[in-house]
XYZ file of C-alpha atoms in Angstrom:
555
model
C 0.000 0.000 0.000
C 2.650 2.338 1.309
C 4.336 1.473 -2.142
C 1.801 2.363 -4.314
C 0.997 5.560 -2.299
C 4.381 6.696 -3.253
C 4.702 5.513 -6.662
C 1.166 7.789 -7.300
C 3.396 10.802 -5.261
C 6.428 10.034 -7.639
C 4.028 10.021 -10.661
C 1.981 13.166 -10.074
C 5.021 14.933 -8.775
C 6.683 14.144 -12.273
C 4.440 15.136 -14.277
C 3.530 18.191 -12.207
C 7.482 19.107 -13.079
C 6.627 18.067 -16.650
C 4.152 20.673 -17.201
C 6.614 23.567 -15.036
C 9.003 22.509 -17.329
C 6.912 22.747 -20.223
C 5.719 25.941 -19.218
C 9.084 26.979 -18.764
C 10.356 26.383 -22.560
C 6.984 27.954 -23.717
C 7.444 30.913 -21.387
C 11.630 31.399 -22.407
C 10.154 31.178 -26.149
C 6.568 34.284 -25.457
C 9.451 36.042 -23.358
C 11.234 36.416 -26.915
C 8.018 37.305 -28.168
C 6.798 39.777 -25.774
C 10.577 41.384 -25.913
C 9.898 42.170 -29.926
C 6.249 42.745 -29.791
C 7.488 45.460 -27.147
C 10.585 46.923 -29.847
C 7.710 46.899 -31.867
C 5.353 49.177 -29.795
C 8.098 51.542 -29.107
C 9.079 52.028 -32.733
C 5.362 52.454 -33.025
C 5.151 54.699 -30.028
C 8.334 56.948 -31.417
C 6.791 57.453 -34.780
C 3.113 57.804 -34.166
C 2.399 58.760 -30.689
C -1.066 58.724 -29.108
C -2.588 60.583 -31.931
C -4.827 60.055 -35.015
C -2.990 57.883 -36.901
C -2.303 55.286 -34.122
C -5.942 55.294 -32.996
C -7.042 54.178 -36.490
C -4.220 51.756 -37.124
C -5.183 50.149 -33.892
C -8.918 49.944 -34.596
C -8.057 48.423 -37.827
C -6.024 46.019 -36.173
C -8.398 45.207 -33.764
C -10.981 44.330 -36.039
C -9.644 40.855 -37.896
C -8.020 40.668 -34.165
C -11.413 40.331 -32.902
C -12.618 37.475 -35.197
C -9.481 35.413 -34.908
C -9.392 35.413 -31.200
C -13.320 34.401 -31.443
C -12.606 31.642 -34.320
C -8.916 31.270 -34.619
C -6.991 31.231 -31.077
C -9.863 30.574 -29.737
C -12.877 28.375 -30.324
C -10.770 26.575 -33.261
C -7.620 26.189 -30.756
C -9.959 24.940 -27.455
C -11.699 22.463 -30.026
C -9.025 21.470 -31.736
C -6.316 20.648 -29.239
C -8.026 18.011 -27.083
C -9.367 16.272 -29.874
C -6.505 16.268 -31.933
C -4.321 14.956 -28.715
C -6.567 12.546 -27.972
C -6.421 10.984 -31.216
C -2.236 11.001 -31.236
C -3.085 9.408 -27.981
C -5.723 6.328 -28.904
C -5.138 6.335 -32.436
C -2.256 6.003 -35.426
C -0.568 8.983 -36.820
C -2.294 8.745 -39.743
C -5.510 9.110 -38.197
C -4.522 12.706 -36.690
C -3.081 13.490 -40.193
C -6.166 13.411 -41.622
C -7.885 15.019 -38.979
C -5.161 18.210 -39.326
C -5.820 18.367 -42.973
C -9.350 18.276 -43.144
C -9.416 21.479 -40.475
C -6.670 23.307 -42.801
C -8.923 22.799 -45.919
C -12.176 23.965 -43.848
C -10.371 26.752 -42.325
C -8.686 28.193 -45.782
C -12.756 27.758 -47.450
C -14.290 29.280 -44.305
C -11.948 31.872 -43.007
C -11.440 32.991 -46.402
C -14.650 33.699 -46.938
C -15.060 35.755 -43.691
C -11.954 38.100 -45.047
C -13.382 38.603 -48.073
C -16.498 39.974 -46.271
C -15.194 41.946 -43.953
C -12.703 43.548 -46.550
C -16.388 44.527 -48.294
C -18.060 45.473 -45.216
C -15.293 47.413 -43.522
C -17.156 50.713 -43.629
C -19.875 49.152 -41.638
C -17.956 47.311 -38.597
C -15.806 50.540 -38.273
C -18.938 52.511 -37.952
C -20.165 49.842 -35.531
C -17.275 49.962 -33.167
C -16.206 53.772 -33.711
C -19.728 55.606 -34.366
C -18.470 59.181 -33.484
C -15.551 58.954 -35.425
C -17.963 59.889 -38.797
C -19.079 62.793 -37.164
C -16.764 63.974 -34.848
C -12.900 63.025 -36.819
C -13.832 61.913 -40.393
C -10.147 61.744 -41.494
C -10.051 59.237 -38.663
C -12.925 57.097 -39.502
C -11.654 56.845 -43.075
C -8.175 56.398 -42.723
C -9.574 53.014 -40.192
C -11.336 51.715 -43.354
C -8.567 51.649 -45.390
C -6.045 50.122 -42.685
C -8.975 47.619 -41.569
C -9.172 46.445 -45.405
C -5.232 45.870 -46.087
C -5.168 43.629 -42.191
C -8.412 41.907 -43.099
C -6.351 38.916 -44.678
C -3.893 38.684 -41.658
C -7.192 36.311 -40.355
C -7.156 33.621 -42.589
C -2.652 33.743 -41.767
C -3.220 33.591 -38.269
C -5.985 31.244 -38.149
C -3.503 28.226 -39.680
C -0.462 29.508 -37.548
C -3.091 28.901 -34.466
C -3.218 25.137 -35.735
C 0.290 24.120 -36.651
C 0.542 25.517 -32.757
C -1.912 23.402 -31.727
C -0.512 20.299 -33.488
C 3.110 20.780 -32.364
C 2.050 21.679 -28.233
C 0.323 18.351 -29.074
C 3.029 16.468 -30.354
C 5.030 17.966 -26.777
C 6.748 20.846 -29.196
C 6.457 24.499 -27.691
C 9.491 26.394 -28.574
C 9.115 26.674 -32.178
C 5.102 27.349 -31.842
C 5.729 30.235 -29.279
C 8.357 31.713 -31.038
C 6.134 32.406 -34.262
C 5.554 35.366 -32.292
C 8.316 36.454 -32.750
C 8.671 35.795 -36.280
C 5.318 38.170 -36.621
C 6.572 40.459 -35.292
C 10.174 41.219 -36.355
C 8.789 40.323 -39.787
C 5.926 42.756 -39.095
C 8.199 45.876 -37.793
C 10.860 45.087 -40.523
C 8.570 44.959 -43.378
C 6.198 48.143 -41.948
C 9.459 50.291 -41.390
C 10.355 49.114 -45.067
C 7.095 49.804 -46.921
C 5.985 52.895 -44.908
C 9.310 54.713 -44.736
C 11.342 53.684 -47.612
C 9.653 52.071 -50.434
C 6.043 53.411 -49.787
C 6.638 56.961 -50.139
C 7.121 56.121 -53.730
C 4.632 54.107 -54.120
C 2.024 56.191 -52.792
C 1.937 54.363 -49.138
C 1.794 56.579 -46.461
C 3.747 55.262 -43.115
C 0.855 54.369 -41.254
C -0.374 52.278 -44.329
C 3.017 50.787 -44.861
C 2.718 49.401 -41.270
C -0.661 47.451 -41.898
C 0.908 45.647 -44.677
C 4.011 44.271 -42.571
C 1.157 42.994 -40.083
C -0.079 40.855 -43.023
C 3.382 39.775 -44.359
C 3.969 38.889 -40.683
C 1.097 36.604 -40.304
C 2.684 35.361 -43.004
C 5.968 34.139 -41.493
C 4.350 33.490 -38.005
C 2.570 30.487 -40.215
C 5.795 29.732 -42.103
C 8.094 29.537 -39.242
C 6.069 26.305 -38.107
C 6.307 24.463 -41.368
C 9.370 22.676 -40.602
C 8.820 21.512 -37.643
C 5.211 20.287 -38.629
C 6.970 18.342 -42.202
C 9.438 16.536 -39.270
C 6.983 15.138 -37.337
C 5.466 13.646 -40.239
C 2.446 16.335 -40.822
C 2.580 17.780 -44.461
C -0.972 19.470 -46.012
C -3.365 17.506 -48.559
C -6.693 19.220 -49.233
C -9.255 17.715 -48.054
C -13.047 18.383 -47.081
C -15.559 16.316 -44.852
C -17.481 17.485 -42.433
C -19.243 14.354 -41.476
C -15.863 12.534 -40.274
C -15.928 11.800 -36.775
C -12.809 14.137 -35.662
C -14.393 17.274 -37.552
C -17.932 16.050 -35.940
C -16.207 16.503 -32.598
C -14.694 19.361 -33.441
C -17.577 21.089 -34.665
C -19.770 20.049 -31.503
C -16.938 21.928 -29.399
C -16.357 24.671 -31.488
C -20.306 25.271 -31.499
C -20.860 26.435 -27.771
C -17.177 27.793 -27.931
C -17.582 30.202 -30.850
C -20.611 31.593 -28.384
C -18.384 31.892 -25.660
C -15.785 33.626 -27.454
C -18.293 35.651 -29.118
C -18.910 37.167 -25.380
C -15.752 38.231 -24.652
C -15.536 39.878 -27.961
C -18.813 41.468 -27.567
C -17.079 43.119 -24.221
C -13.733 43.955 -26.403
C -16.169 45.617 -28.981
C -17.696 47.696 -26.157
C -14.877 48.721 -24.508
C -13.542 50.009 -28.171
C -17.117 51.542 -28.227
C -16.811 53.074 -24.649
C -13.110 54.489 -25.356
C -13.205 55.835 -28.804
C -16.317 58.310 -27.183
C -13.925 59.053 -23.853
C -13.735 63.027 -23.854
C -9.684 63.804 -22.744
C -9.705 67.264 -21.284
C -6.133 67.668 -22.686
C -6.794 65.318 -26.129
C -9.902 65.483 -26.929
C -11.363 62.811 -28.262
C -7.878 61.134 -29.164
C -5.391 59.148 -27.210
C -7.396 56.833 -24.447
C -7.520 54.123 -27.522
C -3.854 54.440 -27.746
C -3.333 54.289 -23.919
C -5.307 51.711 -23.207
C -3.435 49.569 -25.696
C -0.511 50.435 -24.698
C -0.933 49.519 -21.219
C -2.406 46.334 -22.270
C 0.672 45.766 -24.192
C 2.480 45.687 -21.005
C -0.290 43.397 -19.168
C 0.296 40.750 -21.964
C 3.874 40.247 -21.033
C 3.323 38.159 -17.413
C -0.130 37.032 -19.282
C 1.332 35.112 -21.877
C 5.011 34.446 -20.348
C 2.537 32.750 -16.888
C -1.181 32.364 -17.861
C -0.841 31.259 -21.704
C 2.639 29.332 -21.274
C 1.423 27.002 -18.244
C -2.190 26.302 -19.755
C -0.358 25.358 -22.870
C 1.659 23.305 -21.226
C -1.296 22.284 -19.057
C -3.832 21.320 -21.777
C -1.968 18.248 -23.399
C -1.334 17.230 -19.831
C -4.523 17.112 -18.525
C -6.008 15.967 -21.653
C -3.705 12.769 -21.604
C -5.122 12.226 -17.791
C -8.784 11.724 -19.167
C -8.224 9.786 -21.913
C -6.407 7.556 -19.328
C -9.342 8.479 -16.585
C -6.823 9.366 -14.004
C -8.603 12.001 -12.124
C -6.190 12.352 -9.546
C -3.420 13.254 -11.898
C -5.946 15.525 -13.445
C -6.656 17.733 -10.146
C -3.144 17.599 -9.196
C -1.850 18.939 -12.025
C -4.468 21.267 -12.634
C -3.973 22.824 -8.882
C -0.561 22.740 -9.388
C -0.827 24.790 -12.917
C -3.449 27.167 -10.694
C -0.656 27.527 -7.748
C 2.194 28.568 -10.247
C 0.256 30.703 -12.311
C -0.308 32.753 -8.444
C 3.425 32.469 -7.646
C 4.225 34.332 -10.922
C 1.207 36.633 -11.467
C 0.433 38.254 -7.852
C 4.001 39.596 -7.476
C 3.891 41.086 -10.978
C 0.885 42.828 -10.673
C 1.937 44.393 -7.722
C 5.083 45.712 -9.305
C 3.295 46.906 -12.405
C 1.144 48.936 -10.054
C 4.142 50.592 -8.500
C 6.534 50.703 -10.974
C 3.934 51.682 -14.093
C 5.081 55.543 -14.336
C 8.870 54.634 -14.690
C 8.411 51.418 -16.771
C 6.272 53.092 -19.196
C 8.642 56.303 -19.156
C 11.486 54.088 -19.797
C 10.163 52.152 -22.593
C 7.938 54.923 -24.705
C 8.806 58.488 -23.530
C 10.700 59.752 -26.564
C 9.935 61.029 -30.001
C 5.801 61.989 -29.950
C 4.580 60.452 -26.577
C 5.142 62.511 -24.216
C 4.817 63.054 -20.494
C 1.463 62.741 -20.419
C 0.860 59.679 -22.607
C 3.241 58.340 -19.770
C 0.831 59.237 -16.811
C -2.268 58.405 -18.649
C -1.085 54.529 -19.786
C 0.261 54.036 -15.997
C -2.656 55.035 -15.068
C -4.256 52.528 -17.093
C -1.437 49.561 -16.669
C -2.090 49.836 -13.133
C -6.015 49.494 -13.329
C -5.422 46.578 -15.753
C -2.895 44.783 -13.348
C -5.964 44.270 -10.255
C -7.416 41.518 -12.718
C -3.783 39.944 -13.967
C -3.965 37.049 -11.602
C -8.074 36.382 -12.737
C -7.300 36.981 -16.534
C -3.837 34.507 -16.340
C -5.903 31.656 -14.053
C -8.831 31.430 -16.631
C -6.105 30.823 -19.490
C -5.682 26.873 -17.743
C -9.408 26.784 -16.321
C -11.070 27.638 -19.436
C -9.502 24.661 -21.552
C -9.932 22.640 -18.599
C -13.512 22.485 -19.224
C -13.103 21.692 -23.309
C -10.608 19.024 -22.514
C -13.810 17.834 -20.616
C -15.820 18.150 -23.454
C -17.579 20.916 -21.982
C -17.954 24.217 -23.869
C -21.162 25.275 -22.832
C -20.251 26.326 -18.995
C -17.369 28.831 -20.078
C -20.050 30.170 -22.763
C -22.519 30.791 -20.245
C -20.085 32.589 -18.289
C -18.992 34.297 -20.797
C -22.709 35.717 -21.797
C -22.579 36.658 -17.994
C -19.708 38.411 -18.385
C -21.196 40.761 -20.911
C -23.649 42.418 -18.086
C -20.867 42.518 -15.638
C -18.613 44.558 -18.234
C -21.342 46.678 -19.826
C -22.231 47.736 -16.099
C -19.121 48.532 -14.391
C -18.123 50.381 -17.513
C -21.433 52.117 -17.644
C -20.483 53.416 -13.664
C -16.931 53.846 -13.854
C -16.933 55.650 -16.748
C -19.842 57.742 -16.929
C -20.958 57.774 -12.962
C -17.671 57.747 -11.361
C -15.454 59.873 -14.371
C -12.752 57.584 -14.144
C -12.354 57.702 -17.577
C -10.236 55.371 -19.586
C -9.118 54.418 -16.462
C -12.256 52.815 -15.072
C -12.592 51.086 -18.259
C -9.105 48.945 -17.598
C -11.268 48.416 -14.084
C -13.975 46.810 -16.044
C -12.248 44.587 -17.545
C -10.217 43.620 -14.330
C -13.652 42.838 -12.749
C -14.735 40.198 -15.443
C -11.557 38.670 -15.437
C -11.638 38.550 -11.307
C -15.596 36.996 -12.284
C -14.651 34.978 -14.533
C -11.971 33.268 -12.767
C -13.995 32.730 -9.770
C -17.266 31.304 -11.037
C -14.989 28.624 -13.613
C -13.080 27.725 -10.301
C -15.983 26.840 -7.926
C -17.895 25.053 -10.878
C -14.957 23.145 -12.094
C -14.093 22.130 -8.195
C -17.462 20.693 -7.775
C -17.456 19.114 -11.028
C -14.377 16.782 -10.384
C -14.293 16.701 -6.500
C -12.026 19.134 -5.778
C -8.659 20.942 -6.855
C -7.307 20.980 -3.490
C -8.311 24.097 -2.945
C -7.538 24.790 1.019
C -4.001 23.935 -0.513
C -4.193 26.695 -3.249
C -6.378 28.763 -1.427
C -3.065 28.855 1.691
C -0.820 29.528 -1.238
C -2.383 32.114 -2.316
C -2.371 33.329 1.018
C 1.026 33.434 1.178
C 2.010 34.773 -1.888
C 0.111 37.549 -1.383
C 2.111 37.922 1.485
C 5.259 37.864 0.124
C 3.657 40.359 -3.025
C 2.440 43.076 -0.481
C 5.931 42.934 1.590
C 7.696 43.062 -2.004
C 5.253 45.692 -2.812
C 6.054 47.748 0.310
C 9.833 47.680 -0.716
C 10.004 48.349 -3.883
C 7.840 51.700 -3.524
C 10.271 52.548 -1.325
C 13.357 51.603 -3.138
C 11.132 53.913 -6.121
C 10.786 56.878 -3.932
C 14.511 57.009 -2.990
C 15.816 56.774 -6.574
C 12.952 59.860 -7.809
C 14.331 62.045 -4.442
C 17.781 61.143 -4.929
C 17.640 61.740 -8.989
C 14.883 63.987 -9.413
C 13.266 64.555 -12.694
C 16.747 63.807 -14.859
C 16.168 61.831 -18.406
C 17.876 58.677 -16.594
C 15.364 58.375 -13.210
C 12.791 56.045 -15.250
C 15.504 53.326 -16.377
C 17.444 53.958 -12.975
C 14.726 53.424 -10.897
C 13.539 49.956 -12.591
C 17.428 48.773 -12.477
C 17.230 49.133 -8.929
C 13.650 48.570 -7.773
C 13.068 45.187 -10.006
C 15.851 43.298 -8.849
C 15.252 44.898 -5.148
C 11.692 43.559 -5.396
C 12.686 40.491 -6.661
C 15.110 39.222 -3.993
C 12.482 40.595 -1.460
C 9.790 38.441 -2.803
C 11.952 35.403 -3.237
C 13.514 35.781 0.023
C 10.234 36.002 2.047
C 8.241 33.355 -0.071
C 11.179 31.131 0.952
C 10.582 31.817 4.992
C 7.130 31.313 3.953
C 8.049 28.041 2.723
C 4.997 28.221 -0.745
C 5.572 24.641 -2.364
C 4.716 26.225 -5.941
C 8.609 27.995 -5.496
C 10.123 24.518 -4.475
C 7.742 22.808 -7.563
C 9.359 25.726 -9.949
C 12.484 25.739 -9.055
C 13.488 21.792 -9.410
C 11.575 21.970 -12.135
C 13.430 24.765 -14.563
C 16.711 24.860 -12.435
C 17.307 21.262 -11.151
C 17.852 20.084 -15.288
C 20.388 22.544 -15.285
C 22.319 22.134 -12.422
C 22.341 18.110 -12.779
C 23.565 18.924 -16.498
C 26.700 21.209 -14.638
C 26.944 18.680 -12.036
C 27.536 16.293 -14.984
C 30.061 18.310 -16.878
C 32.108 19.113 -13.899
C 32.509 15.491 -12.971
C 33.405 14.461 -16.811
C-alpha cells in the first residue's frame, strides 16, 4: 500500500514538473516574443504617438483581431487541441493526419470567406465599433477603413499559424510554436518600417499604411516559421473536405458552444472600443485613451502570456492525456498545481506593475511623440489593468480545462454573464464615477476577477475538488510575500525619484534598482514562507540545469 501511495506521489510529482518545465520552454520562447512585440510598440510609439494615426491603425487592427481570437486562437484552438491529442493518444498517426488536414482545408474555405467579407463590409464594422468617429474626426474614420481592409487577410494567416501551434504543443513541441511570435513580429516591424518609410513613399503608401501591410506579411511568417517543424513530425498538407468525419464532428460540436463563448468576450472587447473611442480627454480630446489603453495592455500581456498562456499550454496536453487515461487524480493535481504557479508568478507582478507603471512606461515609450502625459495616462491605465492579472492569467488553464472535458457550454454561459458585468461597471466607472479610460481597464479587471472565480468553484465541484484549502493557503502566502515586495520596492522607487529627481535617466534607474530589489524581497520572504509552488518551480526549470553542470564538472 505504502508502495503504491508513493509511486502515485512520484508520478503526479513528475508530471507536475513536466508541465513547469513545459511551461518553462513555452514561457523562455513568449518572453522572446513579448521582448519584440514590445521593440515593436516603441518604434510604433516613437513614430506615431497617441494621436490620429495610431488610434485608427489600432482599430483596424483590432478588427480581424477580434474574429481570430473568437474563431482562430480561440474556439478553433480549445476544439481542436483536445481532440486532436486525444487521437495522437488512442489512435495512429495517420488518423490525426487526416484530422489536421481536413481542419486546414475547412479553415482556408471558411476563413477565407469571412476576409473577403469583412474587406467589403469594412465601412460598416468601423462605424459599428467607432460611431463618433464619422461625425466627430472623419479623417479618422476613413483612414480606419482603409487600414482595416489591407489587415483583413492577416485572419485567414493567423488562423492556420493557431493550428500548426496546436498540433506541435500536441506532439510535446512548444518552442518553435511560441516563437512564431516572434517571427510576426520582427517580420511585421521590418517589413512596416520598409514599406511605410522607404519604399512606400514612392509608391504612394503613407507610413501608417506601410505598417498594416508588414502585419499581413507577418502573419505570413508566423505560419511559415512552423512548417518545418510540422513536415518533421510527419504532418505535411493535402486538401481535403468532410465534415461528417468523426474528428471534424467533434470538433464542430466543441467549437459550437465555444464560438458563443468567445463571441462574449468579444462582444465586451467591442464595447470597450465603443466606450473608449467616445472618452472626452480634457487635454486630447477625443484622441489618445484608444492608444493608452493599448498600450498599457501591451504591457499586461507580457506576465499574461510568459505565466497564464505558457502554463495552460503546457497544461492542456497534460490534462487531456489524464482523461483519456481516466486518471482524475493526476488531473486535479496537475491542474492545482498549474493554478498555484500561475499565483506564484502573477500576484508579485501585478503588484510591481502597479508601482513601478510611471517609470516602466517612461522608460520604454517616452521619446519622439509620446510625451509626459501619454506616460501618466497609460500608468494610469497599466495599473487598473494589473488588479485583474492574476483572474485573466488563471482562466487561461481553467477555461480549456472544461473543453478538454468536453464541456464548452459552462465557459459560454459565463462568458454571456460576463457581458452584463462589463457593460455595467463600464457604464459606472466611466460615466458615474469619471474615471475615464481608467475605469474602463477596471472593467475589464472585474470580469476577469468573475470569470476566474465562477470557472473555479464550478470546475471544483465538477471533479471533487482541486485541493483548494491547498491553493487557497498559497495564495495566502504569496500575497504575502507580493504586499511585503510591494512595500519595498515603492520605497526603493521613492529614494531613486528624491535622490535623482526629474533627470532623463530616473525612469531606467529606478527599474534597475527597484526590479531586482523587489525580486530578492519576494523570493527571500516566499522562501521563509516556505509556498511549495517555489520549491515545484524551481526543481523543475533549475534542477535540469544544475544536474547537467553537475555532470560536466565530474566528466
Amino acid at each position: 500500500m505504502t508502495a503504491s501511495i508513493s509511486l502515485a506521489t512520484y508520478t503526479t510529482n513528475l508530471t507536475s514538473e513536466n508541465v513547469v518545465r513545459s511551461a518553462g520552454i513555452a514561457s523562455i520562447a513568449v518572453l522572446a516574443s513579448r521582448i519584440t512585440g514590445l521593440m515593436r510598440e516603441v518604434v510604433l510609439a516613437r513614430q506615431f504617438g497617441a494621436g490620429e494615426a495610431y488610434d485608427a491603425f489600432l482599430l483596424g487592427f483590432r478588427i480581424p483581431n477580434l474574429t481570430r481570437d473568437l474563431f482562430a486562437e480561440g474556439a478553433l484552438s480549445s476544439a481542436f487541441v483536445p481532440t486532436f491529442t486525444h487521437y495522437l493518444s488512442t489512435r495512429s498517426k495517420r488518423e490525426a493526419a487526416e484530422l489536421s488536414n481536413l481542419v486546414a482545408t475547412a479553415i482556408i474555405v471558411i476563413v477565407g470567406l469571412m476576409c473577403l467579407l469583412g474587406m467589403v463590409f469594412s465601412p460598416e464594422i468601423v462605424d459599428l465599433l467607432a460611431a463618433n468617429w464619422r461625425e466627430t474626426a472623419p479623417g479618422k474614420f476613413e483612414l480606419a477603413v482603409r487600414l482595416t481592409r489591407i489587415m483583413f487577410p492577416f485572419l485567414l494567416l493567423v488562423a492556420l499559424a493557431a493550428q500548426a501551434m496546436g498540433m506541435l504543443n500536441a506532439c510535446n513541441q512548444f518552442g518553435v510554436p511560441a516563437l512564431s511570435s516572434t517571427a510576426f513580429n520582427i517580420g511585421s516591424l521590418t517589413i512596416g518600417l520598409t514599406l511605410g518609410f522607404w519604399v512606400g513613399p514612392h509608391l504612394g503608401i503613407t507610413a501608417i499604411e506601410g505598417m498594416a501591410f508588414g502585419v499581413v506579411i507577418g502573419g505570413m511568417l508566423q505560419l511559415v516559421w512552423q512548417l518545418p517543424s510540422l513536415w518533421r513530425h510527419g504532418f505535411s498538407f493535402r486538401p481535403a473536405l468532410d465534415l461528417s468525419h468523426p474528428g471534424m464532428r467533434q470538433i464542430l460540436s466543441l467549437m459550437g458552444p465555444a464560438i458563443l463563448g468567445n463571441a462574449a468576450v468579444q462582444v465586451n472587447v467591442a464595447v470597450n472600443t465603443w466606450f473608449a473611442t467616445g472618452i472626452f480627454d480634457p487635454v486630447r480630446g477625443y484622441d489618445g485613451s484608444v492608444s493608452w489603453l493599448a498600450y498599457a495592455f501591451r504591457f499586461m500581456q507580457l506576465p499574461l502570456g510568459l505565466f497564464g498562456v505558457a502554463i495552460g499550454t503546457a497544461t492542456l496536453p497534460a490534462i487531456t492525456r489524464s482523461l483519456s487515461s481516466n486518471d482524475m487524480e493526476e488531473f486535479r493535481r496537475t491542474l492545482s498545481r498549474s493554478l498555484g504557479l500561475v499565483f506564484l508568478l502573477t500576484v508579485p507582478s501585478s503588484v510591481g506593475l502597479a508601482v513601478l507603471g510611471r517609470s516602466i512606461i517612461g522608460a520604454i515609450y517616452e521619446r519622439g511623440r509620446f510625451d509626459s502625459y501619454d506616460t501618466q495616462q497609460t500608468a494610469i491605465a497599466l495599473s487598473c489593468y494589473a488588479v485583474g492579472l492574476a483572474g485573466y492569467a488563471a482562466l487561461k488553464v481553467l477555461t480549456p480545462a472544461f473543453y478538454a472535458m468536453k464541456d464548452a457550454r459552462t465557459p459560454m454561459i459565463i462568458s454571456f454573464l460576463s457581458i452584463a458585468i462589463n457593460y455595467a461597471a463600464a457604464s459606472i466607472l466611466i460615466h458615474r464615477l469619471g474615471l475615464g479610460h481608467a475605469g474602463l481597464a477596471l472593467s475589464t479587471s472585474a470580469v476577469a476577477l468573475f470569470g476566474f472565480i465562477v470557472l473555479f468553484s464550478l470546475l471544483r465541484k465538477r471533479v471533487g475538488g482541486i485541493y483548494g484549502r491547498a491553493l487557497l493557503a498559497s495564495f495566502a502566502k504569496i500575497s504575502v510575500a507580493a504586499a511585503v515586495m510591494g512595500v519595498a520596492v515603492f520605497l526603493s522607487s521613492w529614494g531613486v525619484r528624491t535622490l535623482l529627481g526629474d533627470a532623463w535617466y530616473t525612469n531606467m534607474a529606478d527599474l534597475v534598482v527597484s526590479i531586482p530589489f523587489g525580486l530578492a524581497v519576494f523570493y527571500g520572504t516566499s522562501r521563509s514562507l516556505k509556498i511549495d509552488e517555489l520549491e515545484l518551480a524551481t526543481n523543475a526549470l533549475v534542477g535540469p540545469v544544475l544536474r547537467r553542470f553537475g555532470r560536466r564538472m565530474l566528466n
